[in-house]
Structure formats: C-alpha cells, structure tokens
Short mmCIF file of C-alpha atoms and ligand atoms in Angstrom, two decimals:
data_model
loop_
_atom_site.label_atom_id
_atom_site.label_comp_id
_atom_site.label_asym_id
_atom_site.label_seq_id
_atom_site.Cartn_x
_atom_site.Cartn_y
_atom_site.Cartn_z
CA MET A 1 15.66 7.50 -14.95
CA LYS A 2 16.74 7.09 -11.32
CA PRO A 3 14.11 7.72 -8.68
CA LEU A 4 14.23 11.10 -7.04
CA PHE A 5 13.83 9.74 -3.54
CA ARG A 6 17.38 9.27 -2.36
CA ILE A 7 18.37 9.47 1.31
CA SER A 8 22.06 9.89 1.94
CA PHE A 9 23.51 7.94 4.84
CA LEU A 10 24.51 11.22 6.47
CA LEU A 11 21.02 12.57 6.08
CA LEU A 12 19.56 9.32 7.43
CA LEU A 13 21.67 9.69 10.55
CA SER A 14 20.72 13.31 10.91
CA PHE A 15 17.06 12.19 10.92
CA VAL A 16 17.49 10.66 14.37
CA GLY A 17 15.70 12.96 16.77
CA LEU A 18 14.22 15.10 13.99
CA SER A 19 10.81 13.46 14.05
CA GLN A 20 9.47 15.61 11.24
CA TYR A 21 11.80 13.90 8.79
CA VAL A 22 12.17 10.42 10.23
CA PHE A 23 10.65 8.20 7.56
CA ALA A 24 9.32 5.06 9.14
CA ASP A 25 5.60 4.30 8.95
CA TYR A 26 5.24 6.99 6.43
CA PRO A 27 6.11 6.49 3.74
CA ILE A 28 6.06 2.75 3.09
CA ALA A 29 7.19 1.39 -0.28
CA SER A 30 8.81 4.79 -0.81
CA HIS A 31 10.42 3.67 -4.07
CA ARG A 32 7.01 3.92 -5.75
CA PHE A 33 4.36 6.60 -5.98
CA LEU A 34 1.17 4.86 -4.82
CA ALA A 35 -2.17 6.13 -3.52
CA ASP A 36 -5.74 5.28 -2.46
CA PRO A 37 -4.89 2.06 -0.59
CA GLY A 38 -7.52 -0.66 -0.28
CA ALA A 39 -6.63 -3.07 2.54
CA MET A 40 -7.34 -6.80 2.62
CA VAL A 41 -6.18 -9.02 5.48
CA TYR A 42 -5.78 -12.59 4.29
CA LYS A 43 -4.16 -15.33 6.33
CA ASP A 44 -1.19 -13.75 8.11
CA ARG A 45 -0.64 -10.79 5.79
CA VAL A 46 -2.14 -7.42 5.01
CA TYR A 47 -2.37 -6.61 1.31
CA LEU A 48 -2.68 -3.01 0.14
CA TYR A 49 -4.00 -2.53 -3.40
CA CYS A 50 -3.08 0.93 -4.62
CA SER A 51 -3.60 3.39 -7.45
CA ASN A 52 -0.35 3.52 -9.42
CA ASP A 53 0.74 7.17 -9.30
CA ASP A 54 3.97 6.26 -11.11
CA GLU A 55 1.75 6.39 -14.20
CA ASN A 56 0.86 10.06 -13.70
CA PRO A 57 3.10 12.41 -15.68
CA GLY A 58 3.04 14.70 -12.63
CA ASP A 59 2.23 18.00 -14.32
CA ASP A 60 -0.93 19.89 -13.42
CA LYS A 61 -2.36 19.54 -16.93
CA SER A 62 -2.24 15.73 -17.22
CA GLY A 63 -3.99 14.95 -13.93
CA TYR A 64 -4.64 11.38 -12.80
CA GLN A 65 -3.94 8.80 -15.51
CA MET A 66 -3.62 5.61 -13.46
CA LYS A 67 -4.32 2.48 -15.50
CA SER A 68 -3.00 -0.17 -13.17
CA ILE A 69 -3.20 -1.41 -9.59
CA VAL A 70 -0.07 -2.21 -7.60
CA CYS A 71 -0.11 -4.53 -4.58
CA ILE A 72 2.22 -4.35 -1.60
CA SER A 73 1.94 -6.65 1.40
CA SER A 74 3.40 -7.23 4.84
CA SER A 75 3.24 -9.75 7.66
CA ASP A 76 4.97 -7.49 10.19
CA LEU A 77 3.74 -3.98 9.18
CA LYS A 78 7.34 -2.72 8.95
CA ASN A 79 8.85 -4.60 6.01
CA TRP A 80 6.66 -4.40 2.88
CA THR A 81 6.93 -6.59 -0.19
CA ASP A 82 6.39 -5.01 -3.61
CA HIS A 83 4.34 -7.40 -5.76
CA GLY A 84 4.16 -4.99 -8.68
CA ILE A 85 1.18 -4.54 -11.00
CA VAL A 86 -1.62 -7.06 -10.37
CA PHE A 87 -4.25 -5.55 -12.68
CA GLU A 88 -4.06 -3.29 -15.68
CA VAL A 89 -6.58 -1.72 -18.05
CA PRO A 90 -7.39 -2.21 -20.86
CA LYS A 91 -5.15 -5.33 -20.82
CA ASN A 92 -7.16 -7.15 -18.11
CA CYS A 93 -10.45 -5.31 -18.66
CA SER A 94 -11.10 -4.09 -22.19
CA TRP A 95 -13.97 -1.63 -21.53
CA ALA A 96 -12.08 0.45 -18.92
CA THR A 97 -9.61 3.24 -19.58
CA ARG A 98 -8.55 3.97 -15.97
CA SER A 99 -8.21 2.02 -12.72
CA TRP A 100 -8.43 4.18 -9.61
CA ALA A 101 -8.78 3.62 -5.89
CA PRO A 102 -9.31 -0.15 -5.57
CA SER A 103 -10.54 -2.35 -2.77
CA ALA A 104 -10.22 -6.14 -2.58
CA VAL A 105 -11.99 -8.95 -0.81
CA GLU A 106 -11.69 -12.75 -0.61
CA ARG A 107 -14.68 -15.07 -0.87
CA ASP A 108 -14.73 -18.87 -1.27
CA GLY A 109 -11.04 -18.94 -2.18
CA LYS A 110 -11.39 -16.35 -4.96
CA PHE A 111 -10.20 -12.75 -4.81
CA PHE A 112 -12.20 -9.78 -6.11
CA LEU A 113 -10.81 -6.37 -6.93
CA TYR A 114 -13.16 -3.38 -7.36
CA PHE A 115 -11.96 -0.17 -9.01
CA GLY A 116 -13.17 3.10 -10.42
CA ASN A 117 -12.93 3.72 -14.16
CA SER A 118 -11.87 7.21 -13.08
CA GLY A 119 -15.20 8.73 -11.87
CA ASN A 120 -17.28 7.10 -14.60
CA GLY A 121 -18.24 3.67 -13.36
CA ILE A 122 -17.10 0.76 -11.23
CA GLY A 123 -15.50 -2.44 -12.43
CA VAL A 124 -14.72 -5.78 -10.84
CA ALA A 125 -11.86 -8.17 -11.56
CA LYS A 126 -11.33 -11.70 -10.25
CA SER A 127 -8.34 -13.90 -9.49
CA ASP A 128 -7.44 -17.22 -7.83
CA ASN A 129 -4.56 -15.51 -6.08
CA PRO A 130 -4.33 -12.31 -3.99
CA LEU A 131 -1.42 -11.29 -6.23
CA GLY A 132 -3.39 -11.64 -9.43
CA PRO A 133 -3.44 -11.46 -12.29
CA PHE A 134 -6.97 -10.08 -11.82
CA VAL A 135 -9.17 -10.29 -14.90
CA ASP A 136 -12.60 -8.81 -15.71
CA PRO A 137 -15.17 -11.68 -15.50
CA ILE A 138 -18.23 -9.78 -16.81
CA GLY A 139 -17.02 -7.69 -19.75
CA LYS A 140 -18.81 -4.52 -18.60
CA PRO A 141 -19.02 -2.19 -15.58
CA LEU A 142 -20.48 -3.69 -12.41
CA VAL A 143 -22.12 -0.34 -11.58
CA GLU A 144 -22.74 2.54 -13.96
CA ASN A 145 -25.00 5.57 -14.13
CA SER A 146 -27.83 3.44 -15.52
CA THR A 147 -27.70 1.03 -12.55
CA PRO A 148 -30.99 1.52 -10.68
CA GLY A 149 -30.58 3.74 -7.64
CA VAL A 150 -27.34 5.44 -8.73
CA GLN A 151 -29.16 8.43 -10.26
CA PRO A 152 -30.56 10.95 -9.67
CA ALA A 153 -27.47 12.54 -8.20
CA THR A 154 -25.85 15.94 -8.57
CA ARG A 155 -22.44 15.72 -10.24
CA MET A 156 -21.72 12.39 -8.59
CA TRP A 157 -18.28 10.82 -8.96
CA LEU A 158 -19.07 7.19 -9.61
CA PHE A 159 -15.96 5.69 -8.07
CA ASP A 160 -14.06 4.69 -4.90
CA PRO A 161 -15.78 1.31 -4.35
CA MET A 162 -15.32 -0.53 -1.07
CA THR A 163 -16.76 -4.03 -0.74
CA PHE A 164 -17.57 -5.32 2.72
CA ILE A 165 -18.82 -8.80 3.64
CA ASP A 166 -21.02 -8.78 6.73
CA ASP A 167 -20.98 -11.49 9.41
CA ASP A 168 -24.10 -13.08 7.89
CA GLY A 169 -22.33 -13.41 4.53
CA GLN A 170 -24.15 -10.55 2.73
CA ALA A 171 -21.77 -8.42 0.65
CA TYR A 172 -22.29 -4.67 0.27
CA MET A 173 -20.43 -2.28 -2.00
CA TYR A 174 -20.17 1.37 -0.88
CA PHE A 175 -19.20 4.02 -3.43
CA GLY A 176 -19.77 7.55 -4.73
CA GLY A 177 -18.37 11.03 -4.32
CA ASN A 178 -18.75 14.80 -4.53
CA GLY A 179 -21.80 15.70 -2.45
CA ASP A 180 -23.45 14.92 0.87
CA ASN A 181 -26.22 12.92 -0.81
CA ASN A 182 -23.94 11.03 -3.19
CA VAL A 183 -23.09 8.03 -1.01
CA ARG A 184 -24.46 4.78 -2.41
CA VAL A 185 -24.51 1.20 -1.16
CA ILE A 186 -25.55 -1.79 -3.23
CA LYS A 187 -25.89 -5.46 -2.30
CA LEU A 188 -23.77 -7.97 -4.21
CA ASN A 189 -24.74 -11.55 -4.89
CA ARG A 190 -22.66 -14.41 -3.49
CA ASP A 191 -20.75 -14.52 -6.82
CA MET A 192 -19.44 -11.01 -5.99
CA ILE A 193 -19.64 -9.99 -9.64
CA THR A 194 -23.37 -9.18 -9.95
CA VAL A 195 -25.56 -6.77 -7.99
CA ASP A 196 -28.68 -7.70 -6.03
CA GLY A 197 -31.27 -4.94 -6.32
CA PRO A 198 -30.90 -1.18 -6.71
CA ALA A 199 -28.30 1.08 -5.09
CA ILE A 200 -29.50 2.69 -1.86
CA GLN A 201 -28.81 6.33 -1.15
CA LEU A 202 -26.97 7.33 2.03
CA SER A 203 -26.02 10.84 3.10
CA ALA A 204 -22.85 11.89 4.91
CA LYS A 205 -21.93 15.34 6.18
CA ASN A 206 -19.35 16.96 3.85
CA PHE A 207 -19.00 13.74 1.83
CA PHE A 208 -16.27 13.99 -0.78
CA GLU A 209 -14.91 10.49 -1.59
CA ALA A 210 -13.10 7.38 -0.25
CA SER A 211 -15.96 5.27 1.12
CA TRP A 212 -14.93 2.57 3.61
CA MET A 213 -16.88 0.26 5.93
CA HIS A 214 -15.73 -1.61 9.02
CA LYS A 215 -17.70 -3.22 11.81
CA VAL A 216 -16.92 -3.43 15.52
CA ASN A 217 -19.16 -5.11 18.13
CA GLY A 218 -22.25 -4.87 15.93
CA THR A 219 -21.70 -1.21 14.99
CA TYR A 220 -21.17 -0.30 11.33
CA TYR A 221 -18.61 2.47 10.80
CA PHE A 222 -18.85 4.23 7.44
CA SER A 223 -15.74 6.37 7.00
CA TYR A 224 -14.96 8.76 4.14
CA SER A 225 -12.91 11.73 3.10
CA ALA A 226 -14.67 14.99 3.89
CA ASN A 227 -14.58 17.83 1.37
CA PRO A 228 -12.04 20.70 1.28
CA ARG A 229 -14.38 22.88 3.41
CA ALA A 230 -13.95 20.25 6.13
CA GLN A 231 -10.17 20.08 5.56
CA MET A 232 -10.45 16.68 3.84
CA ARG A 233 -10.49 14.93 7.21
CA ILE A 234 -11.38 11.26 7.38
CA ASP A 235 -14.79 11.45 9.09
CA TYR A 236 -17.13 8.66 10.09
CA MET A 237 -20.73 7.89 10.89
CA THR A 238 -22.19 4.86 12.65
CA SER A 239 -25.31 2.73 12.56
CA THR A 240 -26.60 -0.64 13.71
CA ASN A 241 -27.69 -1.29 10.11
CA PRO A 242 -25.33 -1.42 7.09
CA THR A 243 -27.70 0.45 4.76
CA SER A 244 -29.55 3.01 6.90
CA GLY A 245 -29.75 4.99 10.13
CA PHE A 246 -26.22 6.44 10.18
CA THR A 247 -25.33 9.31 12.51
CA TYR A 248 -22.24 11.49 12.23
CA GLY A 249 -19.50 10.45 14.68
CA GLY A 250 -16.62 12.89 14.08
CA ALA A 251 -13.11 12.40 12.74
CA VAL A 252 -11.13 9.19 12.41
CA SER A 253 -8.13 11.32 11.46
CA ASN A 254 -7.23 14.81 10.34
CA GLN A 255 -5.64 15.87 7.08
CA PRO A 256 -2.31 13.98 7.12
CA PRO A 257 0.90 15.99 7.45
CA LEU A 258 2.66 16.82 4.18
CA ASN A 259 -0.45 16.06 2.15
CA ASP A 260 -2.48 19.27 1.64
CA ASN A 261 -4.77 17.62 -0.87
CA ASN A 262 -7.06 14.62 -1.38
CA ASN A 263 -7.08 12.09 1.44
CA HIS A 264 -8.01 8.41 1.19
CA GLN A 265 -8.12 5.79 3.94
CA ALA A 266 -8.49 2.03 4.30
CA ILE A 267 -9.26 0.65 7.73
CA PHE A 268 -8.20 -2.86 8.75
CA LYS A 269 -7.77 -5.06 11.82
CA PHE A 270 -4.53 -6.96 12.16
CA ASN A 271 -3.46 -9.05 15.16
CA GLY A 272 -6.29 -7.55 17.22
CA GLU A 273 -5.46 -3.86 16.59
CA TRP A 274 -7.02 -1.36 14.19
CA TYR A 275 -4.98 0.46 11.55
CA GLN A 276 -5.53 3.00 8.84
CA ALA A 277 -3.57 2.93 5.58
CA TYR A 278 -3.68 6.29 3.79
CA HIS A 279 -1.63 8.41 1.45
CA ASN A 280 0.25 11.65 1.80
CA ARG A 281 2.79 13.47 -0.35
CA VAL A 282 5.94 13.42 1.75
CA VAL A 283 8.13 11.63 -0.83
CA SER A 284 7.39 14.02 -3.70
CA LYS A 285 7.63 17.02 -1.37
CA GLU A 286 10.97 15.81 -0.08
CA ALA A 287 12.12 15.26 -3.67
CA LYS A 288 10.86 18.77 -4.55
CA ILE A 289 8.65 17.59 -7.42
CA ASN A 290 5.03 18.57 -8.00
CA PRO A 291 3.30 16.55 -5.25
CA VAL A 292 -0.33 16.68 -6.45
CA TYR A 293 -0.31 13.53 -8.58
CA LYS A 294 2.60 11.75 -6.88
CA ARG A 295 1.37 10.29 -3.60
CA ASN A 296 2.84 7.68 -1.26
CA ILE A 297 1.36 5.17 1.19
CA CYS A 298 1.44 5.43 5.00
CA VAL A 299 0.10 3.32 7.89
CA ASP A 300 -0.92 4.28 11.43
CA MET A 301 -2.83 2.80 14.33
CA PHE A 302 -6.04 3.98 16.00
CA LYS A 303 -8.45 2.88 18.71
CA HIS A 304 -12.18 2.66 19.33
CA ASN A 305 -13.29 4.05 22.68
CA PRO A 306 -15.43 1.89 24.98
CA ASP A 307 -18.44 4.11 24.12
CA GLY A 308 -18.07 3.26 20.41
CA THR A 309 -16.56 6.58 19.33
CA ILE A 310 -13.17 6.67 17.61
CA GLU A 311 -10.15 8.25 19.25
CA VAL A 312 -8.79 10.59 16.57
CA MET A 313 -5.82 8.85 15.01
CA ALA A 314 -2.41 10.45 15.33
CA ASN A 315 -0.34 10.51 12.16
CA THR A 316 3.06 9.31 13.26
CA VAL A 317 6.38 8.57 11.69
CA ASP A 318 7.03 5.48 13.78
CA GLY A 319 3.82 4.60 15.60
CA VAL A 320 3.30 1.10 14.28
CA LYS A 321 5.05 -1.76 16.07
CA GLN A 322 6.77 -4.55 14.19
CA GLN A 323 4.43 -7.54 14.51
CA SER A 324 6.97 -10.34 14.03
CA TYR A 325 10.66 -10.60 13.23
CA LEU A 326 11.92 -11.67 9.88
CA ASN A 327 13.46 -15.15 9.54
CA PRO A 328 16.64 -14.78 7.44
CA PHE A 329 17.18 -18.55 7.24
CA GLU A 330 14.34 -18.76 4.75
CA GLN A 331 14.64 -17.02 1.37
CA VAL A 332 13.75 -13.30 1.73
CA GLU A 333 12.67 -11.44 -1.39
CA ALA A 334 14.95 -8.44 -1.96
CA GLU A 335 11.84 -6.33 -2.68
CA THR A 336 10.81 -6.82 0.97
CA PHE A 337 12.17 -3.88 2.94
CA ASN A 338 11.44 -1.10 5.39
CA MET A 339 13.35 1.75 3.78
CA GLN A 340 15.45 2.32 0.70
CA SER A 341 17.45 4.91 -1.09
CA ALA A 342 17.23 5.36 -4.87
CA ILE A 343 16.52 1.77 -5.91
CA LYS A 344 13.63 0.66 -8.10
CA THR A 345 11.84 -2.64 -8.56
CA GLU A 346 10.92 -4.52 -11.72
CA ILE A 347 9.54 -7.88 -12.83
CA SER A 348 12.25 -10.49 -12.33
CA SER A 349 13.01 -12.92 -15.14
CA ALA A 350 13.28 -15.50 -12.34
CA GLY A 351 9.62 -14.86 -11.35
CA GLY A 352 8.05 -12.26 -9.05
CA MET A 353 9.81 -8.94 -8.61
CA CYS A 354 13.41 -7.92 -7.94
CA VAL A 355 15.27 -4.82 -6.81
CA SER A 356 16.69 -3.04 -9.84
CA SER A 357 18.32 0.20 -10.90
CA ILE A 358 20.98 -0.30 -8.23
CA GLU A 359 23.86 2.17 -8.36
CA ASN A 360 26.85 2.92 -6.20
CA GLY A 361 25.70 4.20 -2.78
CA ASP A 362 22.10 2.96 -2.99
CA TRP A 363 20.82 0.90 -0.08
CA ILE A 364 17.88 -0.94 1.42
CA LYS A 365 17.01 -1.48 5.08
CA VAL A 366 15.30 -4.65 6.33
CA MET A 367 13.94 -4.12 9.81
CA GLY A 368 13.95 -6.58 12.73
CA VAL A 369 15.86 -9.57 11.35
CA ASP A 370 16.21 -12.40 13.87
CA PHE A 371 19.68 -13.95 13.67
CA GLY A 372 18.94 -16.35 16.53
CA THR A 373 21.93 -17.78 18.38
CA ALA A 374 24.84 -16.88 16.13
CA LYS A 375 24.36 -19.83 13.81
CA ALA A 376 24.56 -17.84 10.55
CA LYS A 377 27.93 -18.26 8.85
CA THR A 378 27.18 -17.35 5.24
CA PHE A 379 25.17 -14.68 3.39
CA ILE A 380 23.73 -15.70 0.03
CA ALA A 381 22.37 -13.21 -2.51
CA ASN A 382 20.74 -14.13 -5.82
CA VAL A 383 21.78 -11.48 -8.32
CA ALA A 384 22.02 -10.86 -12.08
CA GLY A 385 23.96 -8.24 -14.04
CA ASN A 386 27.26 -6.42 -13.80
CA GLY A 387 29.54 -6.57 -10.81
CA GLY A 388 29.84 -4.71 -7.55
CA GLN A 389 29.43 -5.63 -3.94
CA ILE A 390 26.86 -5.72 -1.14
CA GLU A 391 28.05 -4.44 2.21
CA ILE A 392 26.00 -5.75 5.14
CA MET A 393 25.65 -3.45 8.14
CA LEU A 394 23.69 -4.00 11.36
CA ASP A 395 21.58 -1.30 13.05
CA ASN A 396 23.87 1.54 12.02
CA PRO A 397 24.04 2.20 8.28
CA SER A 398 27.48 3.75 8.54
CA GLY A 399 28.87 1.12 10.91
CA LYS A 400 31.45 -1.53 10.06
CA PRO A 401 30.19 -4.20 7.65
CA VAL A 402 29.62 -7.64 9.18
CA GLY A 403 30.06 -9.10 5.71
CA VAL A 404 30.94 -7.95 2.20
CA CYS A 405 29.49 -9.96 -0.66
CA LYS A 406 31.42 -9.52 -3.90
CA VAL A 407 29.25 -9.74 -7.00
CA THR A 408 30.96 -10.76 -10.22
CA SER A 409 29.30 -10.24 -13.59
CA THR A 410 26.70 -12.94 -14.28
CA GLY A 411 26.47 -12.22 -17.99
CA GLY A 412 23.26 -10.21 -18.00
CA THR A 413 20.22 -9.19 -15.96
CA LYS A 414 18.47 -12.43 -16.88
CA GLU A 415 21.37 -14.63 -15.78
CA TRP A 416 20.77 -15.24 -12.07
CA LYS A 417 23.57 -16.51 -9.86
CA SER A 418 24.01 -16.92 -6.12
CA MET A 419 26.93 -15.01 -4.62
CA THR A 420 28.08 -15.75 -1.09
CA CYS A 421 30.26 -14.27 1.63
CA LYS A 422 31.25 -15.07 5.18
CA LEU A 423 29.45 -13.30 8.01
CA LYS A 424 30.77 -12.28 11.43
CA LYS A 425 29.13 -14.02 14.40
CA ILE A 426 25.75 -12.36 14.93
CA SER A 427 23.00 -13.18 17.39
CA GLY A 428 19.69 -11.57 18.29
CA VAL A 429 17.45 -9.18 16.37
CA HIS A 430 18.96 -6.44 14.18
CA ASP A 431 18.02 -4.01 11.44
CA VAL A 432 20.02 -5.00 8.37
CA TYR A 433 21.28 -2.49 5.81
CA PHE A 434 22.44 -3.66 2.40
CA LYS A 435 24.63 -0.99 0.87
CA PHE A 436 25.51 -1.42 -2.79
CA LYS A 437 28.89 -0.40 -4.18
CA GLY A 438 30.59 -0.56 -7.53
CA GLY A 439 31.57 1.25 -10.69
CA SER A 440 29.12 0.14 -13.36
CA THR A 441 25.70 1.64 -13.90
CA PRO A 442 23.52 -0.12 -12.99
CA LEU A 443 25.39 -2.62 -10.82
CA PHE A 444 23.08 -5.66 -10.82
CA ASN A 445 19.54 -6.76 -10.03
CA PHE A 446 18.87 -8.38 -6.65
CA ASP A 447 16.19 -11.09 -6.40
CA TRP A 448 16.49 -12.67 -2.94
CA TRP A 449 18.82 -13.31 -0.03
CA LYS A 450 19.17 -15.71 2.88
CA LEU A 451 21.58 -16.80 5.59
CA LYS A 452 23.07 -20.25 6.15
O1 FUB B 1 -6.70 8.75 -7.09
C1 FUB B 1 -7.76 9.38 -7.76
C2 FUB B 1 -8.78 9.88 -6.77
O2 FUB B 1 -8.16 10.73 -5.83
C3 FUB B 1 -9.43 8.82 -5.93
O3 FUB B 1 -10.43 8.11 -6.60
C4 FUB B 1 -9.93 9.66 -4.79
O4 FUB B 1 -10.31 8.94 -3.67
C5 FUB B 1 -8.76 10.58 -4.55
O5 FUB B 1 -7.83 10.02 -3.68
#
C-alpha cells in the first residue's frame, strides 16, 4: 500500500509563507511513522533510535504494538538517513514481546540499546555497530519488578529507560512512569548489561514518562514528560548530584503543535548546540488518519540560560540550521533526504536500505548539496526494477530539470544497474529534487547516487 503522506508539487509551493504547513524540521523521516526518539551522538553523526509506529495497526482498540526499533541518523541535521530496523523482538531478544521507547549509548567501542518491554520491564541489547543488529546478551530483563528498589510503587510503568554515562565513567539508567514518586535511577556496571545495587527512588512533579538526563557545567538536568494535567509538557529538574537533591526547574518545552497526546523528548548536544528530538502527529493529521498511534519525529534547538535555567524551546518548522553541506561527489544513499512525497524505504538486496515504492510523480528532496565549481558533468543513479526516469531540479521543484536520467528495465528489483545522464553546468550549494516519472507501478528501486 502506498504511504498516505504525499505532498503535491503545487501544495509544496503553496507552503512557502504558510509556516503552519511548511514541513522542514518537523517532521523528519516523514515516510515512516516513528516515535519516542532516543538520541546518541557518535563521531560526527546523531543517531535517533525510535519506536516503530509503522507496526501499530492505528485503530483505537489495538493500541501500541511496536516490536522493533528503527534508527535514523544525520551529520547535518537536515538530511536524515533511514537505516531501517536495527533490533526486533522476539527475534533478537526471545523473552520480550514489545520494544518501546529506546535509548542508546556507546562504551568501549560497543553499543547498548535499552528498551521497554511495553510497561513491563526493561531490556538491553548489544552490538558492535551503531546500526546493529543489536542482540540481547543476558537472556532476561535488565530491570523488572523484582529488581530491588523498583517496588513499592503505585501503578508504575516500568519503561522508558535512558542510560547516561557521567564524566567519571559511572553509568546510570533512569526509568519509570505514571506517578510523581515513580522515577527510578539505577547504577550500571562497566559492562553496561548488569546493575550495581538497588534502584533509587526520585520524585518529579507531575511525572508521567520519558525520563532523560543531560549534564551542563556540573548540573544534572532530569527531563520528563509531565502528565495530562500539566499538558504533557517536557519539564525538568536539576541537581548537583545524579541520584538525589533535584529541584523543579520548569519547562524545557510545551506540548508540541499537532500532537495533542503523549510527548517524548531526547536531548543531545551537537556541534556545541543543544537540541531536542521529539515526536508529534503532524504527518498522520495531515494524512487524515487516526493520529494516536502514528507519530513522527521532529527536531528543534534550545538554550540554557547563564543562570542554569532552560529557555523554553520553541517548536519550529525550520529552526534548525544545516550543519554541513552534502558532498555529491561521494556516493549518497538514496534513503538520505530532507523531504519526500509518497516513497517508502526497504532493505536493499545490495546491502543497507533503498528508496522503494516509487511511482509516477513521487519525489525526494536532498537539502544543501555542494556542487563546488561546476565540475560535475554526469549524474549516476544505482537503480533496480522497471523503467522510468529521474528528473533533477535545483531549488525549485517545478523548475526546469538540469538533467534527466532515463532508467531502463534492469530485469528485477534485485538486479542493480547504474544509469547515467549529462548535467548542466552547476556551481555552488543547491537543494536537489529528484522527481520520478514513468508508466509502470512501481517504477524502480533507488539505492544511491553521485556526481562525476
Ligand atoms: O510509545 C509508547 C509509549 O508512549 C512510550 O513508552 C511513552 O514514552 C509514550 O511516548
């Protein structure tokens, strides 16, 4: 079935100036329904590990059924790469039936992913690579109701783990939900897959879910989603100690626009600035489907004041600046883009992911591509499937193509071939639109592209 999120070129143009509907920083990876981002900055990229809302049937009866974690990443905060599913239960963790609201951390060259088995316990999975596959190393929950210090608690949701490594190397996992006194923090051993001592109780005003910890200039900031009585804001409290002495600080951000339901943040520092990844429900609302279980990911920026308080974050549609331009002379994965209309992604038989489900009129936008000094002569696209063509437009999606790449049938979606076309002389930085045309359904799969 084709995705419901389709932006027509006309509609895209009509967005200009209508800030309410200009999709830029929210949503990102709009071809997927994703939620509950957990951010990890590693080397020069930010990785967001997300609950996979594509797995929710979407009706009010079925609720949240997510059984896998999807990872998206970016080095420029504008173009995001879809890495697909990196962990799945029970395939990668036999005791779990759900995988909700993950967070990830790197230690000693290994990567650890923490997740909620819905609200019934917390699991850990390990990998040698940030893109997985992550696999359960202990064969049981890391934290469950019988873990010392978790109980007694009133109707606690045992989920939403966030693991934080302090400057002295001590790791702490924050978790819990559904009640002011239901915040817990537990020390982890250096192996990151066993706990060190009992869970410690913390209390947070209007605590609902979505625990997160970040540290600035020696101050520990515990942020969380407040309950519906407090409009599900992202609130925070601070302390000079990671496990005690917290005082309420106020809001990091309000209920996001076009959300009207649960809220879940991940706070990260990238290139010296602070950001919040979160979810809202703009894609499903725009597509006029039931938005409750179909969320999408967003990113915005915020600041800490000199006195240590947080300036309430503004939810914007274009508030995040592109951090670096994309180099088109190196292979660019087709599943790296800023915006799209009606495409999907799938596992590529050539490895990694590819753009799929491409039909006549679909498009993707890659933002801030640096063509340099007009040295590009040829566009190369690696494709597999039926025929069609890729029109290449700069800056204006309905402008004149600077190149048209004809795609002939390759003999199947597993038969990858490089198609080329001449390009007009182009210099400088441009947003590139690839518009797909053709008669067959689907046209072809698109794995990568580059310029020569
Ligand atoms: O995605 C399922 C649950 O919804 C998460 O665990 C909560 O944080 C809320 O976002």
